[in-house]
Amino acid sequence: MGPLKWWTLARESRGEPGPAGRLPAPGSSPSAWDGNRCYREPVPAIPTRPPLRPTPLVLGLWLAAFASACSTSHAAQAAEKAPHGAASPAGDTRLSVLKALKTELARSQEKLRLPEEPGPYFIRYLVRDYHEIDLAARFGALIEDSQQTARHASVEVRVGDYKFDNTADDGAAHGFDMDDFDRYDPPIVAPLGGDLEAIRGALWLQTDAQYKRALSSLHKKRGKRVTEVVEDETLPSFSKEPPTRQIDPRLVPTLNRATWATRLESASQRFKRDPKIFDATVKLNVSHQVRTVVTTEGTELVNERLIYGLHLSATTRADDGLLISHGKSYYGAQESELPDEATLLLATGALVEEVAALRRAPMLDPYNGPAILLPEAAGVFFHEALGHRLEGERQNSNSEGATFKGQVGKPILPTFISVFDDPTLGKVGPVSLNGHYDFDDEGVASRPVTLVEDGILRDYLKSRTPVKDSLHANGHGRAEGTADPIGRMANTIVRSKKQLPYPALKQLLLEEIKRQGKDFGLIIADITGGQTNTTTYDFQAFKGMPRIVYRVDAATGKETLVRGVEFVGTPIGSLNRIVAAGNEAGVFNGYCGAESGFVPVSTVAPALLISEIELQRSRRALERAPILPPPWAMPEAKQR
């Protein structure tokens, strides 16, 4: 049996362990992954390992809070605002990087080939510059104040032609080969600064290695086609797309570190109010990336991304030994979108109270019945149950369950539900969306995609790997670091024609509870994340990990906080049990992890009433709480 493939959505602080500890960096060996997880907040943003080799798929997501509305900013319009070569002043290091990429690309395109062998028909160079700022405080004291700068380079080389090249039939850059584990991999780390020869040197070595590997893969692929049947063997290997050009204006992180350090210390001090909270942090992260892409087709891009994240987390233990972790996350494209000092203090105080309430809450037994998923939980539900199953490469792989392969034009959801993915959307109301970008990592202009219209499947999320009945890219080829891009979600938007105000939605829940003869229903208000399996190696299922769940009494409608459960289900059945939706949407901003790494994403969804959802007991490690109280809770400490 092969390794399980899971996709996940979650909310843990950058650098903090998730439910199974810190996630491994892209490029880890298969044994390093125990499934695809989602966390509310990002793993370390600077990847530390080379591009992924054959490993289990991993997808995940992290998200934040919202309002509803729409505004579209297409990549073509952005290109007009910042025309090629017109945005950067003299001395801009980005232009030196661009020049180095173009110069080495021209040399490789003209001269790179072995005797009696074809040269590349396509080369893509990508360089990412990272600048990370991290501040964190715990119980009133600063525990982290760091900055990191790095530059990574990746090279894609294709040999053959657009119809048939070296890539595997499932769209991977190379098929599985045990010899890969003994082969020398050139370093992905590229020189900082603007030294043209040094930057070209990093690209030269990678290009040489990728060309040789591509030739080897092409010959092996031709040999396998002699003996093996490929289901969609007439599919082209690579789609032809128009070249793109854009240089973004420079972004500069604005941050008064001394002010924020004091602010984090003050906020984290509030966790001392509850001596049963034994671990708690307030963390600020600023992630600034500059991505430079050039291809032999003529694409030349310099794109920037800046994301501010503020993350609160607290951990305690109930009297029965169950570990309880809770948190809040805030994201923004500008510092001004983060909570101010007063709001942060209020949020920390509210988190302390919520943790105490969870500690006192009764355990919920396994349950099967109706439930309302509030917007963030509904976003996770669609992300895990539907979104990953519509990503293009999964339709081509023999190891994938391909739940919706060949279903374009057929019903897969209730007729009142439509689902879109729109990377061009920068904001919903006042909230910036993490999943916004003008161009994907293959250099294709982003565009909105209708995935499901009135319950009918219309399209998939696609990179430049063609899919049956959908041969062209739609701007969703995404990757972290130097991993190979695949079709991924960006801003996933759920809309309903059957909308109800929340009081009416709750009344409908009560009616459904009584119709089914249940004593209570549930409201899933907040969620840590989720995961899903899409492969043929195991069952087709997904799991959500809620942390705020209310039991709703059938007779009175009274809501009681409960704990200790997670919801599970199979995708087709669960998606078709949606009864109605709310009339207000919510945003979940965060990061999604998959085999191409962690990428920033968002979901926008209304609350959902589901006629039947199954909850099982959550994984639990029952341990004793700390024996002694914390030092600040001692009588002598209070007297000082």
PDB file of C-alpha atoms in Angstrom, residues 119-278:
ATOM      1  CA  GLY A 119      17.806  20.332 -26.897  1.00  0.00           C
ATOM      2  CA  PRO A 120      15.128  21.725 -24.581  1.00  0.00           C
ATOM      3  CA  TYR A 121      11.928  22.997 -26.158  1.00  0.00           C
ATOM      4  CA  PHE A 122      11.010  24.872 -22.967  1.00  0.00           C
ATOM      5  CA  ILE A 123      12.965  26.285 -20.019  1.00  0.00           C
ATOM      6  CA  ARG A 124      11.605  28.210 -17.042  1.00  0.00           C
ATOM      7  CA  TYR A 125      13.775  30.020 -14.505  1.00  0.00           C
ATOM      8  CA  LEU A 126      12.267  31.114 -11.197  1.00  0.00           C
ATOM      9  CA  VAL A 127      14.010  32.965  -8.361  1.00  0.00           C
ATOM     10  CA  ARG A 128      12.358  33.786  -5.042  1.00  0.00           C
ATOM     11  CA  ASP A 129      13.694  36.387  -2.636  1.00  0.00           C
ATOM     12  CA  TYR A 130      12.462  36.002   0.933  1.00  0.00           C
ATOM     13  CA  HIS A 131      12.456  38.539   3.740  1.00  0.00           C
ATOM     14  CA  GLU A 132      10.856  37.340   6.957  1.00  0.00           C
ATOM     15  CA  ILE A 133      10.337  39.316  10.175  1.00  0.00           C
ATOM     16  CA  ASP A 134       9.216  37.434  13.301  1.00  0.00           C
ATOM     17  CA  LEU A 135       8.391  38.768  16.746  1.00  0.00           C
ATOM     18  CA  ALA A 136       6.847  36.696  19.535  1.00  0.00           C
ATOM     19  CA  ALA A 137       6.117  37.070  23.236  1.00  0.00           C
ATOM     20  CA  ARG A 138       5.106  34.607  25.921  1.00  0.00           C
ATOM     21  CA  PHE A 139       3.627  35.543  29.307  1.00  0.00           C
ATOM     22  CA  GLY A 140       4.857  39.126  29.101  1.00  0.00           C
ATOM     23  CA  ALA A 141       8.380  38.528  27.776  1.00  0.00           C
ATOM     24  CA  LEU A 142       9.761  38.646  24.252  1.00  0.00           C
ATOM     25  CA  ILE A 143      10.925  35.199  23.081  1.00  0.00           C
ATOM     26  CA  GLU A 144      11.699  35.920  19.431  1.00  0.00           C
ATOM     27  CA  ASP A 145      12.962  38.918  17.486  1.00  0.00           C
ATOM     28  CA  SER A 146      14.423  37.799  14.186  1.00  0.00           C
ATOM     29  CA  GLN A 147      14.843  38.628  10.523  1.00  0.00           C
ATOM     30  CA  GLN A 148      15.701  36.205   7.732  1.00  0.00           C
ATOM     31  CA  THR A 149      16.720  36.886   4.161  1.00  0.00           C
ATOM     32  CA  ALA A 150      17.235  34.210   1.531  1.00  0.00           C
ATOM     33  CA  ARG A 151      17.159  33.626  -2.214  1.00  0.00           C
ATOM     34  CA  HIS A 152      16.238  30.325  -3.873  1.00  0.00           C
ATOM     35  CA  ALA A 153      16.345  29.397  -7.546  1.00  0.00           C
ATOM     36  CA  SER A 154      14.584  26.665  -9.502  1.00  0.00           C
ATOM     37  CA  VAL A 155      14.847  25.488 -13.095  1.00  0.00           C
ATOM     38  CA  GLU A 156      12.327  23.593 -15.213  1.00  0.00           C
ATOM     39  CA  VAL A 157      13.592  21.961 -18.413  1.00  0.00           C
ATOM     40  CA  ARG A 158      11.335  20.126 -20.866  1.00  0.00           C
ATOM     41  CA  VAL A 159      12.576  17.966 -23.731  1.00  0.00           C
ATOM     42  CA  GLY A 160      10.399  16.717 -26.588  1.00  0.00           C
ATOM     43  CA  ASP A 161       7.484  18.921 -27.592  1.00  0.00           C
ATOM     44  CA  TYR A 162       4.177  20.209 -26.248  1.00  0.00           C
ATOM     45  CA  LYS A 163       2.377  17.020 -27.315  1.00  0.00           C
ATOM     46  CA  PHE A 164       4.826  14.538 -25.782  1.00  0.00           C
ATOM     47  CA  ASP A 165       7.676  15.410 -23.451  1.00  0.00           C
ATOM     48  CA  ASN A 166       9.670  14.058 -20.522  1.00  0.00           C
ATOM     49  CA  THR A 167       7.079  14.703 -17.826  1.00  0.00           C
ATOM     50  CA  ALA A 168       5.192  11.813 -16.266  1.00  0.00           C
ATOM     51  CA  ASP A 169       1.686  11.063 -17.490  1.00  0.00           C
ATOM     52  CA  ASP A 170       0.236  12.455 -14.251  1.00  0.00           C
ATOM     53  CA  GLY A 171       1.898  15.814 -14.914  1.00  0.00           C
ATOM     54  CA  ALA A 172       4.840  15.400 -12.539  1.00  0.00           C
ATOM     55  CA  ALA A 173       8.131  16.787 -13.826  1.00  0.00           C
ATOM     56  CA  HIS A 174       9.699  13.323 -13.687  1.00  0.00           C
ATOM     57  CA  GLY A 175       8.363   9.857 -13.027  1.00  0.00           C
ATOM     58  CA  PHE A 176       9.343   7.884  -9.944  1.00  0.00           C
ATOM     59  CA  ASP A 177      12.882   6.527 -10.180  1.00  0.00           C
ATOM     60  CA  MET A 178      14.820   4.958  -7.304  1.00  0.00           C
ATOM     61  CA  ASP A 179      18.028   6.230  -8.900  1.00  0.00           C
ATOM     62  CA  ASP A 180      16.862   9.760  -8.094  1.00  0.00           C
ATOM     63  CA  PHE A 181      17.750   9.228  -4.456  1.00  0.00           C
ATOM     64  CA  ASP A 182      21.417   8.694  -5.335  1.00  0.00           C
ATOM     65  CA  ARG A 183      21.665  11.482  -7.892  1.00  0.00           C
ATOM     66  CA  TYR A 184      23.470  14.732  -7.069  1.00  0.00           C
ATOM     67  CA  ASP A 185      21.105  17.658  -6.658  1.00  0.00           C
ATOM     68  CA  PRO A 186      22.548  21.135  -7.252  1.00  0.00           C
ATOM     69  CA  PRO A 187      21.823  23.554  -4.397  1.00  0.00           C
ATOM     70  CA  ILE A 188      18.653  25.611  -4.598  1.00  0.00           C
ATOM     71  CA  VAL A 189      20.200  28.475  -2.621  1.00  0.00           C
ATOM     72  CA  ALA A 190      21.163  31.359  -4.907  1.00  0.00           C
ATOM     73  CA  PRO A 191      23.559  34.244  -4.172  1.00  0.00           C
ATOM     74  CA  LEU A 192      22.087  37.358  -2.586  1.00  0.00           C
ATOM     75  CA  GLY A 193      22.669  40.762  -4.139  1.00  0.00           C
ATOM     76  CA  GLY A 194      23.103  41.560  -7.817  1.00  0.00           C
ATOM     77  CA  ASP A 195      26.269  39.722  -8.897  1.00  0.00           C
ATOM     78  CA  LEU A 196      25.285  38.572 -12.393  1.00  0.00           C
ATOM     79  CA  GLU A 197      27.879  35.810 -12.746  1.00  0.00           C
ATOM     80  CA  ALA A 198      27.133  34.384  -9.302  1.00  0.00           C
ATOM     81  CA  ILE A 199      23.398  34.229 -10.003  1.00  0.00           C
ATOM     82  CA  ARG A 200      23.987  32.762 -13.455  1.00  0.00           C
ATOM     83  CA  GLY A 201      26.275  30.153 -11.911  1.00  0.00           C
ATOM     84  CA  ALA A 202      23.458  28.828  -9.715  1.00  0.00           C
ATOM     85  CA  LEU A 203      21.157  28.619 -12.737  1.00  0.00           C
ATOM     86  CA  TRP A 204      23.826  27.035 -14.957  1.00  0.00           C
ATOM     87  CA  LEU A 205      24.360  24.092 -12.613  1.00  0.00           C
ATOM     88  CA  GLN A 206      20.653  23.463 -12.115  1.00  0.00           C
ATOM     89  CA  THR A 207      19.932  23.751 -15.840  1.00  0.00           C
ATOM     90  CA  ASP A 208      22.595  21.185 -16.675  1.00  0.00           C
ATOM     91  CA  ALA A 209      21.224  18.706 -14.134  1.00  0.00           C
ATOM     92  CA  GLN A 210      17.592  19.218 -15.145  1.00  0.00           C
ATOM     93  CA  TYR A 211      18.364  18.837 -18.862  1.00  0.00           C
ATOM     94  CA  LYS A 212      20.143  15.506 -18.339  1.00  0.00           C
ATOM     95  CA  ARG A 213      17.372  14.270 -16.098  1.00  0.00           C
ATOM     96  CA  ALA A 214      14.723  15.378 -18.615  1.00  0.00           C
ATOM     97  CA  LEU A 215      16.444  13.449 -21.418  1.00  0.00           C
ATOM     98  CA  SER A 216      16.623  10.326 -19.273  1.00  0.00           C
ATOM     99  CA  SER A 217      12.946  10.652 -18.332  1.00  0.00           C
ATOM    100  CA  LEU A 218      11.914  11.132 -21.960  1.00  0.00           C
ATOM    101  CA  HIS A 219      13.630   7.911 -23.061  1.00  0.00           C
ATOM    102  CA  LYS A 220      12.125   5.965 -20.137  1.00  0.00           C
ATOM    103  CA  LYS A 221       8.668   7.334 -20.869  1.00  0.00           C
ATOM    104  CA  ARG A 222       8.904   6.242 -24.502  1.00  0.00           C
ATOM    105  CA  GLY A 223       9.992   2.793 -23.385  1.00  0.00           C
ATOM    106  CA  LYS A 224       7.089   2.450 -20.942  1.00  0.00           C
ATOM    107  CA  ARG A 225       4.580   3.418 -23.622  1.00  0.00           C
ATOM    108  CA  VAL A 226       5.636   0.299 -25.551  1.00  0.00           C
ATOM    109  CA  THR A 227       4.326  -2.022 -22.816  1.00  0.00           C
ATOM    110  CA  GLU A 228       1.904   0.027 -20.717  1.00  0.00           C
ATOM    111  CA  VAL A 229      -1.541   1.413 -21.483  1.00  0.00           C
ATOM    112  CA  VAL A 230      -2.124   5.045 -20.534  1.00  0.00           C
ATOM    113  CA  GLU A 231      -5.770   5.996 -20.089  1.00  0.00           C
ATOM    114  CA  ASP A 232      -5.508   9.464 -21.631  1.00  0.00           C
ATOM    115  CA  GLU A 233      -2.466   8.949 -23.835  1.00  0.00           C
ATOM    116  CA  THR A 234      -3.662  11.475 -26.438  1.00  0.00           C
ATOM    117  CA  LEU A 235      -3.528  14.317 -23.902  1.00  0.00           C
ATOM    118  CA  PRO A 236      -0.744  16.805 -24.646  1.00  0.00           C
ATOM    119  CA  SER A 237       2.062  17.001 -22.105  1.00  0.00           C
ATOM    120  CA  PHE A 238       2.064  20.800 -21.830  1.00  0.00           C
ATOM    121  CA  SER A 239      -0.362  23.529 -22.836  1.00  0.00           C
ATOM    122  CA  LYS A 240       0.637  26.462 -25.030  1.00  0.00           C
ATOM    123  CA  GLU A 241      -0.058  29.753 -23.274  1.00  0.00           C
ATOM    124  CA  PRO A 242       0.680  33.368 -24.274  1.00  0.00           C
ATOM    125  CA  PRO A 243       3.787  34.944 -22.689  1.00  0.00           C
ATOM    126  CA  THR A 244       3.274  37.534 -19.956  1.00  0.00           C
ATOM    127  CA  ARG A 245       5.326  40.538 -18.850  1.00  0.00           C
ATOM    128  CA  GLN A 246       5.045  42.678 -15.740  1.00  0.00           C
ATOM    129  CA  ILE A 247       7.301  44.340 -13.184  1.00  0.00           C
ATOM    130  CA  ASP A 248       5.481  45.176  -9.952  1.00  0.00           C
ATOM    131  CA  PRO A 249       6.174  48.341  -7.973  1.00  0.00           C
ATOM    132  CA  ARG A 250       8.502  47.652  -5.087  1.00  0.00           C
ATOM    133  CA  LEU A 251       6.926  46.803  -1.731  1.00  0.00           C
ATOM    134  CA  VAL A 252       8.660  47.741   1.507  1.00  0.00           C
ATOM    135  CA  PRO A 253       7.498  46.260   4.842  1.00  0.00           C
ATOM    136  CA  THR A 254       6.547  49.021   7.269  1.00  0.00           C
ATOM    137  CA  LEU A 255       7.007  47.928  10.844  1.00  0.00           C
ATOM    138  CA  ASN A 256       8.097  49.639  14.043  1.00  0.00           C
ATOM    139  CA  ARG A 257       9.636  46.617  15.706  1.00  0.00           C
ATOM    140  CA  ALA A 258      10.132  48.271  19.093  1.00  0.00           C
ATOM    141  CA  THR A 259       6.482  49.322  19.215  1.00  0.00           C
ATOM    142  CA  TRP A 260       5.296  45.864  18.223  1.00  0.00           C
ATOM    143  CA  ALA A 261       7.610  44.152  20.707  1.00  0.00           C
ATOM    144  CA  THR A 262       6.065  46.181  23.524  1.00  0.00           C
ATOM    145  CA  ARG A 263       2.582  45.506  22.181  1.00  0.00           C
ATOM    146  CA  LEU A 264       3.146  41.736  22.037  1.00  0.00           C
ATOM    147  CA  GLU A 265       4.633  41.667  25.539  1.00  0.00           C
ATOM    148  CA  SER A 266       1.647  43.568  26.894  1.00  0.00           C
ATOM    149  CA  ALA A 267      -0.882  41.306  25.160  1.00  0.00           C
ATOM    150  CA  SER A 268       0.846  38.076  26.177  1.00  0.00           C
ATOM    151  CA  GLN A 269       0.902  39.306  29.798  1.00  0.00           C
ATOM    152  CA  ARG A 270      -2.871  38.843  29.841  1.00  0.00           C
ATOM    153  CA  PHE A 271      -2.518  35.074  29.626  1.00  0.00           C
ATOM    154  CA  LYS A 272      -1.236  35.165  33.213  1.00  0.00           C
ATOM    155  CA  ARG A 273      -4.798  35.868  34.325  1.00  0.00           C
ATOM    156  CA  ASP A 274      -5.557  32.161  33.995  1.00  0.00           C
ATOM    157  CA  PRO A 275      -2.925  30.098  35.856  1.00  0.00           C
ATOM    158  CA  LYS A 276      -4.193  26.933  34.162  1.00  0.00           C
ATOM    159  CA  ILE A 277      -2.965  28.201  30.782  1.00  0.00           C
ATOM    160  CA  PHE A 278       0.533  26.730  30.694  1.00  0.00           C
TER     161      PHE A 278
END
